[in-house]
Each structure stands twice: as C-alpha cells, then as structure tokens.
Short mmCIF file of C-alpha atoms and ligand atoms in Angstrom, two decimals:
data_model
loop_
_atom_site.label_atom_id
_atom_site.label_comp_id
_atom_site.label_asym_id
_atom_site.label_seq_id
_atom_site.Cartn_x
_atom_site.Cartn_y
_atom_site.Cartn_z
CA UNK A 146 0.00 0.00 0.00
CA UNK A 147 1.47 3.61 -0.87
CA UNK A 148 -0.21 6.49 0.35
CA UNK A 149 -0.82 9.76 -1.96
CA UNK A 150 1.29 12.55 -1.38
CA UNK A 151 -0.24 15.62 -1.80
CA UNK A 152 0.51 19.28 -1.84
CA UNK A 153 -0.97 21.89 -0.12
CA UNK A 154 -1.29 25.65 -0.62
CA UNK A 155 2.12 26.77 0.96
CA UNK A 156 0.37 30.34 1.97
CA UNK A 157 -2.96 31.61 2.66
CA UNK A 158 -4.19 34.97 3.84
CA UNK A 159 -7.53 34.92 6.11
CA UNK A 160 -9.40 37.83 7.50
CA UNK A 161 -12.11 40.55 6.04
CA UNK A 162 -10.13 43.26 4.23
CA UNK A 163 -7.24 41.64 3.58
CA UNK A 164 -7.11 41.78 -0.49
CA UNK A 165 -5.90 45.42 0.68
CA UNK A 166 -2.46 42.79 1.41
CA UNK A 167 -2.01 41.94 -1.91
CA UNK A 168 0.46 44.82 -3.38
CA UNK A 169 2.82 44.26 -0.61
CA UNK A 170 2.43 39.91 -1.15
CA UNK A 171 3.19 40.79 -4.83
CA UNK A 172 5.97 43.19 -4.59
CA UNK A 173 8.49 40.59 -3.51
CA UNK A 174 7.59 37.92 -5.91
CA UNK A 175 8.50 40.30 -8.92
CA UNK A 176 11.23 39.41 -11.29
CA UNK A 177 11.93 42.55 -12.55
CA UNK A 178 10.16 45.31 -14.63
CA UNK A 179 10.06 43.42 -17.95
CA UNK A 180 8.04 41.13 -16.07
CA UNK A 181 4.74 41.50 -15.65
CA UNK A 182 1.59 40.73 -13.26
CA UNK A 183 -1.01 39.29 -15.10
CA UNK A 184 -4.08 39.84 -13.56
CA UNK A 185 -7.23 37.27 -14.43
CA UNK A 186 -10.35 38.75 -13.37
CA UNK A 187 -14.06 38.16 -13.51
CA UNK A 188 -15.60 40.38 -15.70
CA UNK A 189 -18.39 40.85 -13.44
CA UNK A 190 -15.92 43.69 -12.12
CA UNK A 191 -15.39 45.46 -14.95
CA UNK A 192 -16.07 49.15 -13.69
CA UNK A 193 -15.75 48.12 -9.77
CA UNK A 194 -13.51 50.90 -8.27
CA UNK A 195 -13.88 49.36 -5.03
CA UNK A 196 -12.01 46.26 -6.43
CA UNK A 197 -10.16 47.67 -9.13
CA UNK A 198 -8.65 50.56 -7.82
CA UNK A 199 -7.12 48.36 -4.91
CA UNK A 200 -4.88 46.55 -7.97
CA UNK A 201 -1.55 48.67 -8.04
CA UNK A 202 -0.94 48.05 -11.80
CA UNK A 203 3.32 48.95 -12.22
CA UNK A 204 5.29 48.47 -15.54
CA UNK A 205 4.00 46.28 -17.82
CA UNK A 206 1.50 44.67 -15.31
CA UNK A 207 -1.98 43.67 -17.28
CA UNK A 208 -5.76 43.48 -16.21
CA UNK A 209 -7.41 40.54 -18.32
CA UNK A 210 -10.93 40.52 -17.87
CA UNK A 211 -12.94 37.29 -18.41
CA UNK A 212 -16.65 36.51 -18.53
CA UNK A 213 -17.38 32.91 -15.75
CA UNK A 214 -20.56 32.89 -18.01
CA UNK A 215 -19.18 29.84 -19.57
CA UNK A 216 -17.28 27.27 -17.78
CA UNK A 217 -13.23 27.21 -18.79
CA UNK A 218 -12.33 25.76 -22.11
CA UNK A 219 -9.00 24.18 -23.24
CA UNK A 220 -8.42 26.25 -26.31
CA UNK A 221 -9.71 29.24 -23.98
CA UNK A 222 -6.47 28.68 -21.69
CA UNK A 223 -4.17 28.29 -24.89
CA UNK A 224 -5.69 31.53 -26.87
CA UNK A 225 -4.51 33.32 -23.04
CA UNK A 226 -1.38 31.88 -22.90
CA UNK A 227 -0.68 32.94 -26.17
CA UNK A 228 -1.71 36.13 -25.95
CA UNK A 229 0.47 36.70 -22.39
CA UNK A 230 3.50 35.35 -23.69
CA UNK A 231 3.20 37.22 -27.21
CA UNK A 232 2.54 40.88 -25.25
CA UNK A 233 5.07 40.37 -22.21
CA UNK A 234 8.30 41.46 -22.81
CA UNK A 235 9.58 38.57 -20.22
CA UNK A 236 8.06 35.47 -18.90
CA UNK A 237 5.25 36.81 -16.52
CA UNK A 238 6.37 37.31 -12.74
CA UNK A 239 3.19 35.71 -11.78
CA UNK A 240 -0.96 35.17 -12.98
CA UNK A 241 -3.21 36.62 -10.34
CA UNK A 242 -6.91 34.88 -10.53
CA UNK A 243 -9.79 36.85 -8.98
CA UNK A 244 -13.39 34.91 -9.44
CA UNK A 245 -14.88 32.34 -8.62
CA UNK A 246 -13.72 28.79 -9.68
CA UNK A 247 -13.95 29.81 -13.28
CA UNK A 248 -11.57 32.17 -12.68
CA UNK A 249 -9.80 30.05 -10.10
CA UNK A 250 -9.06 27.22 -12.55
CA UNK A 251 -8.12 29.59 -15.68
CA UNK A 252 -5.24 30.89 -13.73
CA UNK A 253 -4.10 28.00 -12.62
CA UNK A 254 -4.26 25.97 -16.21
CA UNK A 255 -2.31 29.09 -17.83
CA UNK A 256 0.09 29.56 -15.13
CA UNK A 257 1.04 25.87 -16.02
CA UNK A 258 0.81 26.13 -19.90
CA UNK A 259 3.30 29.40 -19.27
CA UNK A 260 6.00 26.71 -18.19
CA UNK A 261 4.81 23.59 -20.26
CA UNK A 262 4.95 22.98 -24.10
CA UNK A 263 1.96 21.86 -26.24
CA UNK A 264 -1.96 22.46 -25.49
CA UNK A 265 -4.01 22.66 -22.60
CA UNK A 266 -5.76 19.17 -23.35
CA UNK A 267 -2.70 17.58 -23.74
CA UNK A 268 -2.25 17.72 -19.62
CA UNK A 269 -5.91 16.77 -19.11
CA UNK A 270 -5.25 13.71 -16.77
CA UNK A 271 -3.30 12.68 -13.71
CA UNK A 272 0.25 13.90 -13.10
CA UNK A 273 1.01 14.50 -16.92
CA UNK A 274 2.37 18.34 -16.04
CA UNK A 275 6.63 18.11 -16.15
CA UNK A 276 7.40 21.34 -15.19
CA UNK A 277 6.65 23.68 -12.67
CA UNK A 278 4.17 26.32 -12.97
CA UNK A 279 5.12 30.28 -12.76
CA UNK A 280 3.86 31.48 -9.40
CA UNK A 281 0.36 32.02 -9.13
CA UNK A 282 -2.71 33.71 -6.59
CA UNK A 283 -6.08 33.03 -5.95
CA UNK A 284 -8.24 35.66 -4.66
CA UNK A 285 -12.28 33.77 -4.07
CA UNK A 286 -15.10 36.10 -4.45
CA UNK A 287 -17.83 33.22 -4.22
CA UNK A 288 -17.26 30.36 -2.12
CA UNK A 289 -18.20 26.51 -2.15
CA UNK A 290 -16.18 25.18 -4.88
CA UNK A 291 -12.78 24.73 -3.19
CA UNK A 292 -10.57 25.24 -6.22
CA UNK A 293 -8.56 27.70 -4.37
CA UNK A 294 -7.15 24.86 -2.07
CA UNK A 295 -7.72 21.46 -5.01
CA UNK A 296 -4.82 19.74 -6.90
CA UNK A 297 -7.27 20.21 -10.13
CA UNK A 298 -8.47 22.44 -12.79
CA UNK A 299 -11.27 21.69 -14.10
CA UNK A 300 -11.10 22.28 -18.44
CA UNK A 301 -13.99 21.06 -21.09
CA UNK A 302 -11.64 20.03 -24.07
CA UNK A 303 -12.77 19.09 -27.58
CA UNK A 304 -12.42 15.79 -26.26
CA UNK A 305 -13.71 15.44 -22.21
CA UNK A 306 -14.14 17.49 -19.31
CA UNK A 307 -11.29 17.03 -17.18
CA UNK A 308 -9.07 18.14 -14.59
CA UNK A 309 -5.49 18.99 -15.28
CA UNK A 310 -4.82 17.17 -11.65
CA UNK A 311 -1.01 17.41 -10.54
CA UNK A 312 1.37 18.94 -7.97
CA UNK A 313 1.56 21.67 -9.73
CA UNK A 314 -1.17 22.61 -9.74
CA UNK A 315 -2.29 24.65 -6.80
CA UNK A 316 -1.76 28.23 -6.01
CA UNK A 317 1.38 29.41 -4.33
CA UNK A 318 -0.83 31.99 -2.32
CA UNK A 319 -4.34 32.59 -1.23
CA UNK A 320 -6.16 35.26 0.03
CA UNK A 321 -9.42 34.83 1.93
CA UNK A 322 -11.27 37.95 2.01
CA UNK A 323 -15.01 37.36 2.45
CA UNK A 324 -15.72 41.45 1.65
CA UNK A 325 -15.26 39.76 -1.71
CA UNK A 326 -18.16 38.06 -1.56
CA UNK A 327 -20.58 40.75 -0.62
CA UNK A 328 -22.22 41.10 -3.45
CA UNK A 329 -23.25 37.34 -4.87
CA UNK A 330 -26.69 37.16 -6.16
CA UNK A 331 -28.62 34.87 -4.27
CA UNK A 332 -29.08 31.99 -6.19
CA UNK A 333 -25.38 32.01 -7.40
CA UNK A 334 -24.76 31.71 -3.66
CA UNK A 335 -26.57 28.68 -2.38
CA UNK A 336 -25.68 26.83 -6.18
CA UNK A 337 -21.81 27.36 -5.40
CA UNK A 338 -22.24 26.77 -1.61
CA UNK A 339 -24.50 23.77 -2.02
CA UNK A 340 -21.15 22.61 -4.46
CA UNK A 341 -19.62 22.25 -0.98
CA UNK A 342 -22.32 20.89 0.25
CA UNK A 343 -22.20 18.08 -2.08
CA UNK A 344 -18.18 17.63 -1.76
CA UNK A 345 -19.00 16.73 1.98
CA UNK A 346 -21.88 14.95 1.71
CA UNK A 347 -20.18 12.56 -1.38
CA UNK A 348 -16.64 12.36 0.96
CA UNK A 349 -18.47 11.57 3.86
CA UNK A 350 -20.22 8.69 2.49
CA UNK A 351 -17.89 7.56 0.34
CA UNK A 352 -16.12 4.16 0.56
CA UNK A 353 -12.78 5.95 -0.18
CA UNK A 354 -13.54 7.95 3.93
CA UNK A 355 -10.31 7.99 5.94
CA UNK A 356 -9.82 10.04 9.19
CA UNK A 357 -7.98 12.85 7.16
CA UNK A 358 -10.68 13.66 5.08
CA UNK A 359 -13.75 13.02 7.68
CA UNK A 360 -12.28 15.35 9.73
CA UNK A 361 -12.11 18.25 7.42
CA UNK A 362 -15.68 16.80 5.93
CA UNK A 363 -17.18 16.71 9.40
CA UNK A 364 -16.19 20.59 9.43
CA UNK A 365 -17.06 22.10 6.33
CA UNK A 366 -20.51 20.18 6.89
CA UNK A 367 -21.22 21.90 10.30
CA UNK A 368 -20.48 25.15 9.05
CA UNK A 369 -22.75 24.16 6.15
CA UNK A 370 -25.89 23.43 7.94
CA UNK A 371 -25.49 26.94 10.32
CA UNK A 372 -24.87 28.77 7.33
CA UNK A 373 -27.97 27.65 5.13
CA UNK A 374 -30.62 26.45 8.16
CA UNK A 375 -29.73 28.74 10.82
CA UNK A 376 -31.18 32.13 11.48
CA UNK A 377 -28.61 34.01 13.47
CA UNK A 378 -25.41 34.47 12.05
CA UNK A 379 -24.92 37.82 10.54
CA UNK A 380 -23.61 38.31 6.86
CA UNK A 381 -20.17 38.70 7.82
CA UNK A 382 -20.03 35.92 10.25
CA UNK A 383 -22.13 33.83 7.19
CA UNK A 384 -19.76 35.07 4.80
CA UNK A 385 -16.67 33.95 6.57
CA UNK A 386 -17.80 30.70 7.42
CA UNK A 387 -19.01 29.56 3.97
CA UNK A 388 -15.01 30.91 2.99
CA UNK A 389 -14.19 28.17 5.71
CA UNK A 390 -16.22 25.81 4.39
CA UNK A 391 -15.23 25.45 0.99
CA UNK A 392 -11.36 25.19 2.35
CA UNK A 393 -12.24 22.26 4.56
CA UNK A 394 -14.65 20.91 1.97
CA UNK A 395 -11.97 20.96 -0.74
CA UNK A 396 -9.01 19.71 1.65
CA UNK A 397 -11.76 16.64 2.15
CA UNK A 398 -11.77 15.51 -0.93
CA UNK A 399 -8.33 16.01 -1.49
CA UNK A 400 -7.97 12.54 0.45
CA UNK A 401 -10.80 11.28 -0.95
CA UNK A 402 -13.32 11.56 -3.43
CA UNK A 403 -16.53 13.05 -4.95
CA UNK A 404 -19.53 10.87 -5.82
CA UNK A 405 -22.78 10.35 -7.89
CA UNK A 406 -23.65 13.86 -8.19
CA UNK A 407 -20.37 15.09 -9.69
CA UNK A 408 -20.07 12.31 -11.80
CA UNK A 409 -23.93 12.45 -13.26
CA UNK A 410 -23.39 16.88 -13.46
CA UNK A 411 -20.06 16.50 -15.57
CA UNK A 412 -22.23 14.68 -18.01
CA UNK A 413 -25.32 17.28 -18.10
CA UNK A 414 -22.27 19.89 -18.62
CA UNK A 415 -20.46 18.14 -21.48
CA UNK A 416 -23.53 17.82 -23.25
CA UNK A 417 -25.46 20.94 -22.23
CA UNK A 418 -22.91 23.50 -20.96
CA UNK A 419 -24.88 23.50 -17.61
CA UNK A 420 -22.44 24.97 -14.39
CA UNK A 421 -21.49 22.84 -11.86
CA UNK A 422 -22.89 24.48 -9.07
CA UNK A 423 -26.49 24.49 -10.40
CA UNK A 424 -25.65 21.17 -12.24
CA UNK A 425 -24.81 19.47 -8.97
CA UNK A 426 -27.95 20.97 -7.73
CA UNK A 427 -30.13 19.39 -10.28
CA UNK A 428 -28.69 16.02 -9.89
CA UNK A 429 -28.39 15.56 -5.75
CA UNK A 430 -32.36 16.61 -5.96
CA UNK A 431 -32.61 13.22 -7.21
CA UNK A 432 -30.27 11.21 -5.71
CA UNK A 433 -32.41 9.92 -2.28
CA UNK A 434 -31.79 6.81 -2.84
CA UNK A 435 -27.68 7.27 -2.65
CA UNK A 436 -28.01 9.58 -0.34
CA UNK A 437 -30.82 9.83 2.08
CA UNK A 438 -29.77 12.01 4.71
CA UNK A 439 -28.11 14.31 2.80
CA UNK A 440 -30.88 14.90 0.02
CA UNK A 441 -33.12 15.66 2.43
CA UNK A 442 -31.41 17.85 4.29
CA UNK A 443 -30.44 19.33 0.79
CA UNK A 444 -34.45 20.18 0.29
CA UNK A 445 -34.75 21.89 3.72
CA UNK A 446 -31.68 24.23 3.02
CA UNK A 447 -33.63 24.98 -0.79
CA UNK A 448 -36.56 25.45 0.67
CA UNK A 449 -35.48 28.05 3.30
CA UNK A 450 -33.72 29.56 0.46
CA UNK A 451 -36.64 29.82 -1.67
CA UNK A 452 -34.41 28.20 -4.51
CA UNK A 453 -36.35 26.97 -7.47
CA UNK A 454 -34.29 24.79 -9.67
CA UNK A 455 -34.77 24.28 -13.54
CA UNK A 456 -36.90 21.07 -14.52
CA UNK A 457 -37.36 18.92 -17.44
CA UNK A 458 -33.68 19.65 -18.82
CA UNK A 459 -33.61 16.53 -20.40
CA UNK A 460 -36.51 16.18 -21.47
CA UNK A 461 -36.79 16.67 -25.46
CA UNK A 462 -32.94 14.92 -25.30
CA UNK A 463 -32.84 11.96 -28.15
CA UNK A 464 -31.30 9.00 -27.49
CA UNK A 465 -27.58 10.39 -29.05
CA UNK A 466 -27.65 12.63 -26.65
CA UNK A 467 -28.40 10.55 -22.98
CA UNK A 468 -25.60 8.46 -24.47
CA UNK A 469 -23.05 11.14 -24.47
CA UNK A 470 -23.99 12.07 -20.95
CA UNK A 471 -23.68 8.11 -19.80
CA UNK A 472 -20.54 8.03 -21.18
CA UNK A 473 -18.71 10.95 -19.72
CA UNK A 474 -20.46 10.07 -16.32
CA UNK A 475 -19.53 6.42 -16.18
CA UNK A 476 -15.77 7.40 -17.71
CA UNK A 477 -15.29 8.57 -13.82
CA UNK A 478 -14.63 5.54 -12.49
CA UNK A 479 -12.92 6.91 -9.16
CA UNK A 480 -16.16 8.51 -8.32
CA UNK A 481 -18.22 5.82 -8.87
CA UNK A 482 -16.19 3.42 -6.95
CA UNK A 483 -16.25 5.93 -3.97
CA UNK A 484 -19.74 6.40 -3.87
CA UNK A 485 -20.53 2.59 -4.29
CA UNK A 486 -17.95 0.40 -3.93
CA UNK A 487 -15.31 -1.93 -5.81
CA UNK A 488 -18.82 -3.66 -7.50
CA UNK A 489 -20.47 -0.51 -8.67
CA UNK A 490 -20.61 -1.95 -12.36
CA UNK A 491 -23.51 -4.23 -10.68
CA UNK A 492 -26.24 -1.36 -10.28
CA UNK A 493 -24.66 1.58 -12.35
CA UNK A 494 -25.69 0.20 -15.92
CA UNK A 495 -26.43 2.59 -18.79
CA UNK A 496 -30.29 2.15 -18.18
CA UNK A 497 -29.95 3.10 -14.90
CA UNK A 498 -28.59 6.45 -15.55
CA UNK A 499 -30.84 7.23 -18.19
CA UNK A 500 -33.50 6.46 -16.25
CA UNK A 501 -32.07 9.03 -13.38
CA UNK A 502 -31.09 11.75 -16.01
CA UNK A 503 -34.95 11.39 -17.89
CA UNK A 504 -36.05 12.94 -14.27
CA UNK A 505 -33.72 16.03 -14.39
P1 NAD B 1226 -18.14 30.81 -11.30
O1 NAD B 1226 -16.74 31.23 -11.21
O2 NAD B 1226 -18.56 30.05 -12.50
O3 NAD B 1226 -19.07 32.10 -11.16
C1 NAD B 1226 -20.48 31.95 -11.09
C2 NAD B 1226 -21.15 33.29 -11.28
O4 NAD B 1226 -20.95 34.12 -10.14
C3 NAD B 1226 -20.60 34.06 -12.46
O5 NAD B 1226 -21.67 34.67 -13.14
C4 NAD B 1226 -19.71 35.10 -11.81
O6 NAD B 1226 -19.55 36.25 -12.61
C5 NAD B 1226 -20.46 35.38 -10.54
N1 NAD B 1226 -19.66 35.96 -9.44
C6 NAD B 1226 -18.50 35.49 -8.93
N2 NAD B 1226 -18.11 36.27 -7.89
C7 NAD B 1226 -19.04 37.25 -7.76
C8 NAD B 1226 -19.19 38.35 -6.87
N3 NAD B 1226 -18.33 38.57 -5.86
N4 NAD B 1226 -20.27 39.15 -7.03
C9 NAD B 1226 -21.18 38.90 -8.00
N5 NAD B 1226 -21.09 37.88 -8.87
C10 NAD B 1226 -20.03 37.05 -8.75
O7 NAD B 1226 -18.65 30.03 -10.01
P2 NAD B 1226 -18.14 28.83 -9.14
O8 NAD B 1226 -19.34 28.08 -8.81
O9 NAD B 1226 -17.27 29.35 -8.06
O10 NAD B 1226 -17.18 27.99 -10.09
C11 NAD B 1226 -17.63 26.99 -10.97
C12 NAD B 1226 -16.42 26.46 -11.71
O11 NAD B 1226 -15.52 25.90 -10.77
C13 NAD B 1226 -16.73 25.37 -12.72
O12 NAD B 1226 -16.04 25.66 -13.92
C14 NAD B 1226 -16.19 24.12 -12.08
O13 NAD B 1226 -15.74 23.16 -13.01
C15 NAD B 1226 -15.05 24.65 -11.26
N6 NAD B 1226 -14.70 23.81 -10.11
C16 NAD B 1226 -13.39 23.58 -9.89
C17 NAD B 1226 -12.97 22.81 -8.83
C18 NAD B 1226 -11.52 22.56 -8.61
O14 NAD B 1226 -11.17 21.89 -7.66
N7 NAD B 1226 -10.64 23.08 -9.41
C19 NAD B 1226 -13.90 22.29 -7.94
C20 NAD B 1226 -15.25 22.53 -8.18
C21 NAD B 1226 -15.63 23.31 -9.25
ZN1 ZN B 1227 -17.82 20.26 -7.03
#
C-alpha cells in the first residue's frame, strides 16, 4: 500500500479586508520590470472601483478581464497563454486569478501552460504536467467550490471534461477575504455553496472515507448546515464561514473523493454546458436513494432559500444525446467506486442512468 502525497497551498491569507495585502504579497515575488503581473479577473468587475482601484498596476503589469458565463475551455487557456507570452516582454512574474472557480481554474491551467509545451488538453489527466508552474494567486469572491485549495483544474476540451490534476497545480498563495463576496446574487450563492455541500456529503459517504478527510468533511458540513438552516449568524459571520467551508470541503476531498452527483453533473455539462454548481444541484435533488440524509437535508436548506431549480432539462434529449452524458459520467470511475464500492458496475448500468437523467 502507498499512500498519496499531496501538496498543499504553501500560503494563505484569512481575515475581512485583507485583499488590501495583496500589493505588498506581490511586490516581492516580482522578477523585474520586464516582467509583468497578469491579472485574471471576472468580468463581473469590470467598472468596480472598489475592487479595481485596490490593484496597483506597475510596468507592464496587465488586467485581463474574463466573462465565468461559460465554464473554462481548453483552447480558452491556450488563446490566453498565447496572448500573455506574445505581449510580455519577459516570462510573466506571476498570474493573479480573482473569481470564482472559473476564474480560479483559468489561472491556474495558464500559469502551467506558461511553463509547459503543447496544449491545454494535452495535460488533461493525472500527473502528466513536467514542469513547474510560474507562481500564481487566488483571490475567491464566491465560495463553495474549493478550487482555491484542489490539486485540479477543471477544463472542457474538444475531447472530455477534465481536470489537469497534478502537484503543480495549486496556487502558491491565497487570500481569503469574504468582503469579496458581498455582493453574490442569491441563487449564485446557495448553487456554489450547495457545491460544498455536495463535496461533503459525497466524501463523507464515500467508501474511499479515511480520518484525514472526515475530519475536514465533518467541518465544512457543520459550518454548512449553520450557514444555510440557521437564522442568526450575521452576513459577515455567514460570509466567513461559507469561505471556511469550501477550504475544509476541498481539503476533504483532497484525500478522498466526490460521488454520484459530480459524476452524473459532468455529463449534463459536457452535453449541455450546464455549471457545476447548479448542475450538482439538479442532480443531488434526485439522488435519495444514494443519499438519504443528505438529500433531504439538501431540500430543507432549498426550501429556506426559496431556490427553485430548472426542470425537465432533459426532457426533449434523443437517445444520441443521454448516451453522451452516460458516457462521460460512467468514464469517472474513481467517483463511482467511492460512492458505491469496488462492484459498482452491478447497479450503475447505462439504463440506470438514463433512467435518473430522464427525471432532471
Ligand atoms: P463561477 O466562477 O462560475 O461564477 C459563477 C457566477 O458568479 C458568475 O456569473 C460570476 O460572474 C459570478 N460571481 C462570482 N463572484 C461574484 C461576486 N463577488 N459578485 C457577483 N457575482 C459574482 O462560479 P463557481 O461556482 O465558483 O465555479 C464553478 C467552476 O468551478 C466550474 O467551472 C467548475 O468546473 C469549477 N470547479 C473547480 C474545482 C476545482 O477543484 N478546481 C472544484 C469545483 C468546481
Ligand atoms: Zn464540485
């Protein structure tokens, strides 16, 4: 038996405020004026001052703003990395990601392609990245998915949806400032939340559970349940927690593994483009009969939330199509055989998941 060695984020800034840090992070990390900070941010900024004019932008640093209307694409990453290595004088000093785990990922897949020959897709896998990445930041500004703490970025490829999974892979430095978050829409807020949500729920009862990641599970969970069933926390408090949560929810799975959600919502995004957040919402509605407890508790936290997720996606979906989305979701073996066991072949057949996806 060989245990998994994994890295962690070496750095991490916590506290309310503290993206006012990040200048003075930066400033040491620079190579020299010929190379730049590249800055990756969600468009969703574009004309924030409040954000924006926190940035000190010196030389030939660069804003690049991107819409997370779409999730990340392969040839998305290589058209950036292009681009940043055709307009910087030097190889960058370092890619900044501000977003959510759109953003999160994109920075990490081109601060790896910066340092790595070939294509995006070619490093789609497990431990297929050879050289180090240039240093890179995330900065959350909606919490839940845990990408600024997972070994993965998540890319759809002309081929699969996949993670570029290696060490690395995650950020040199994170900074934890829940002001970020102020302003998330409702509904993006309990979809990416409930994405942590899931990550516990699917670790928790996984076959793959170990002390490591039950421990960190066990926490992001609690904090969970205050955050979306209780009545007394104030935003800040709220805010900071679900920031907690989606640390401890993404260092659980680190050890261990996602389940039947994830693996049934990559599928409905393949095919239909649909987020993960609200993806992974549409699926664990379904899913009582994997998961009980946690489904139901999943329709109290909706409920309180007065969250009304989309129906009848699949419905006018020919038989072509359920077949692409049982394909991508039974390619993810690892998650099936957490969720079920060494003999999940014996109740995961292709009916079966057609007959599951015909109810989303
Ligand atoms: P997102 O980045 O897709 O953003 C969702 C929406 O929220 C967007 O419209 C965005 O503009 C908006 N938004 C973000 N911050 C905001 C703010 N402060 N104020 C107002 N609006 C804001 O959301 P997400 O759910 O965090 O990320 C989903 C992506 O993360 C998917 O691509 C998924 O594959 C990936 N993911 C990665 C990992 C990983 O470990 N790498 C894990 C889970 C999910
Ligand atoms: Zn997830």
């Amino acid at each position: 038996m060989s245990y998994k060695n994994f890295p962690m984020v070496p750095r991490v800034i916590f506290g309310r405020g503290s993206f006012q840090q990040l200048n003075e992070v930066l400033a040491p990390k620079r190579l020299n004026v010929k190379a730049p900070f590249i800055y990756l941010i969600d468009d969703v900024f574009k004309g924030n001052t409040w954000l924006i004019s926190r940035i000190n932008l010196s030389y030939e640093d660069r804003i690049i703003f991107i819409s997370a209307k779409e999730e990340p694409k392969t040839e998305q990453v290589d058209t950036l990395v292009e681009d940043i290595i055709l307009k910087s004088k030097e190889r960058p000093s370092g890619i900044i990601g501000i977003g959510g785990g759109t953003l999160l990922d994109l920075a990490k897949a081109v601060s790896i392609l910066i340092t790595n020959n070939g294509n995006a897709e070619d490093y789609q896998g497990w431990d297929l990245v050879k050289n180090q990445a240039i240093y890179h930041v995330g900065i959350p500004t909606i919490s839940g998915t845990g990408a600024e703490v997972s070994r993965t970025t998540v890319l759809t490829g002309p081929e699969k949806k996949l993670g570029i999974n290696s060490d690395f892979t995650p950020f040199d430095q994170v900074i934890l400032d829940s002001e970020l978050t102020k302003d998330v829409p409702v509904d993006q807020w309990f979809y990416t939340g409930m994405d942590c949500y899931i990550h516990c729920i699917e670790s928790l009862t996984g076959t793959y559970l170990n002390a490591f990641s039950e421990s960190y599970g066990n926490m992001a969970l609690e904090l969970c349940k205050q955050i979306f069933l209780e009545d007394n926390l104030s935003n800040v408090e709220s805010q900071e927690k679900l920031m907690m949560a989606s640390w401890h929810g993404g260092m659980s799975i680190v050890y261990s593994q996602v389940g039947v959600a994830h693996a049934m919502s990559y599928g409905l995004s393949y095919l239909l483009g649909t987020k993960h957040g609200i993806g992974n919402c549409i699926v664990f509605d379904h899913l009582e009969e994997f998961y009980p407890e946690g489904v139901k508790v999943f329709k109290q936290m909706k409920a309180k939330h007065n969250i009304i997720l989309p129906q009848g996606l699949c419905a006018d979906l020919g038989d072509n199509e359920f077949n692409i989305m049982i394909k991508v979701a039974l390619s993810l073996e690892p998650l099936w055989e957490n969720a079920l066991g060494k003999s999940w072949k014996n109740t995961i057949t292709p009916k079966k998941l057609k007959s599951l996806y015909q109810k989303m």
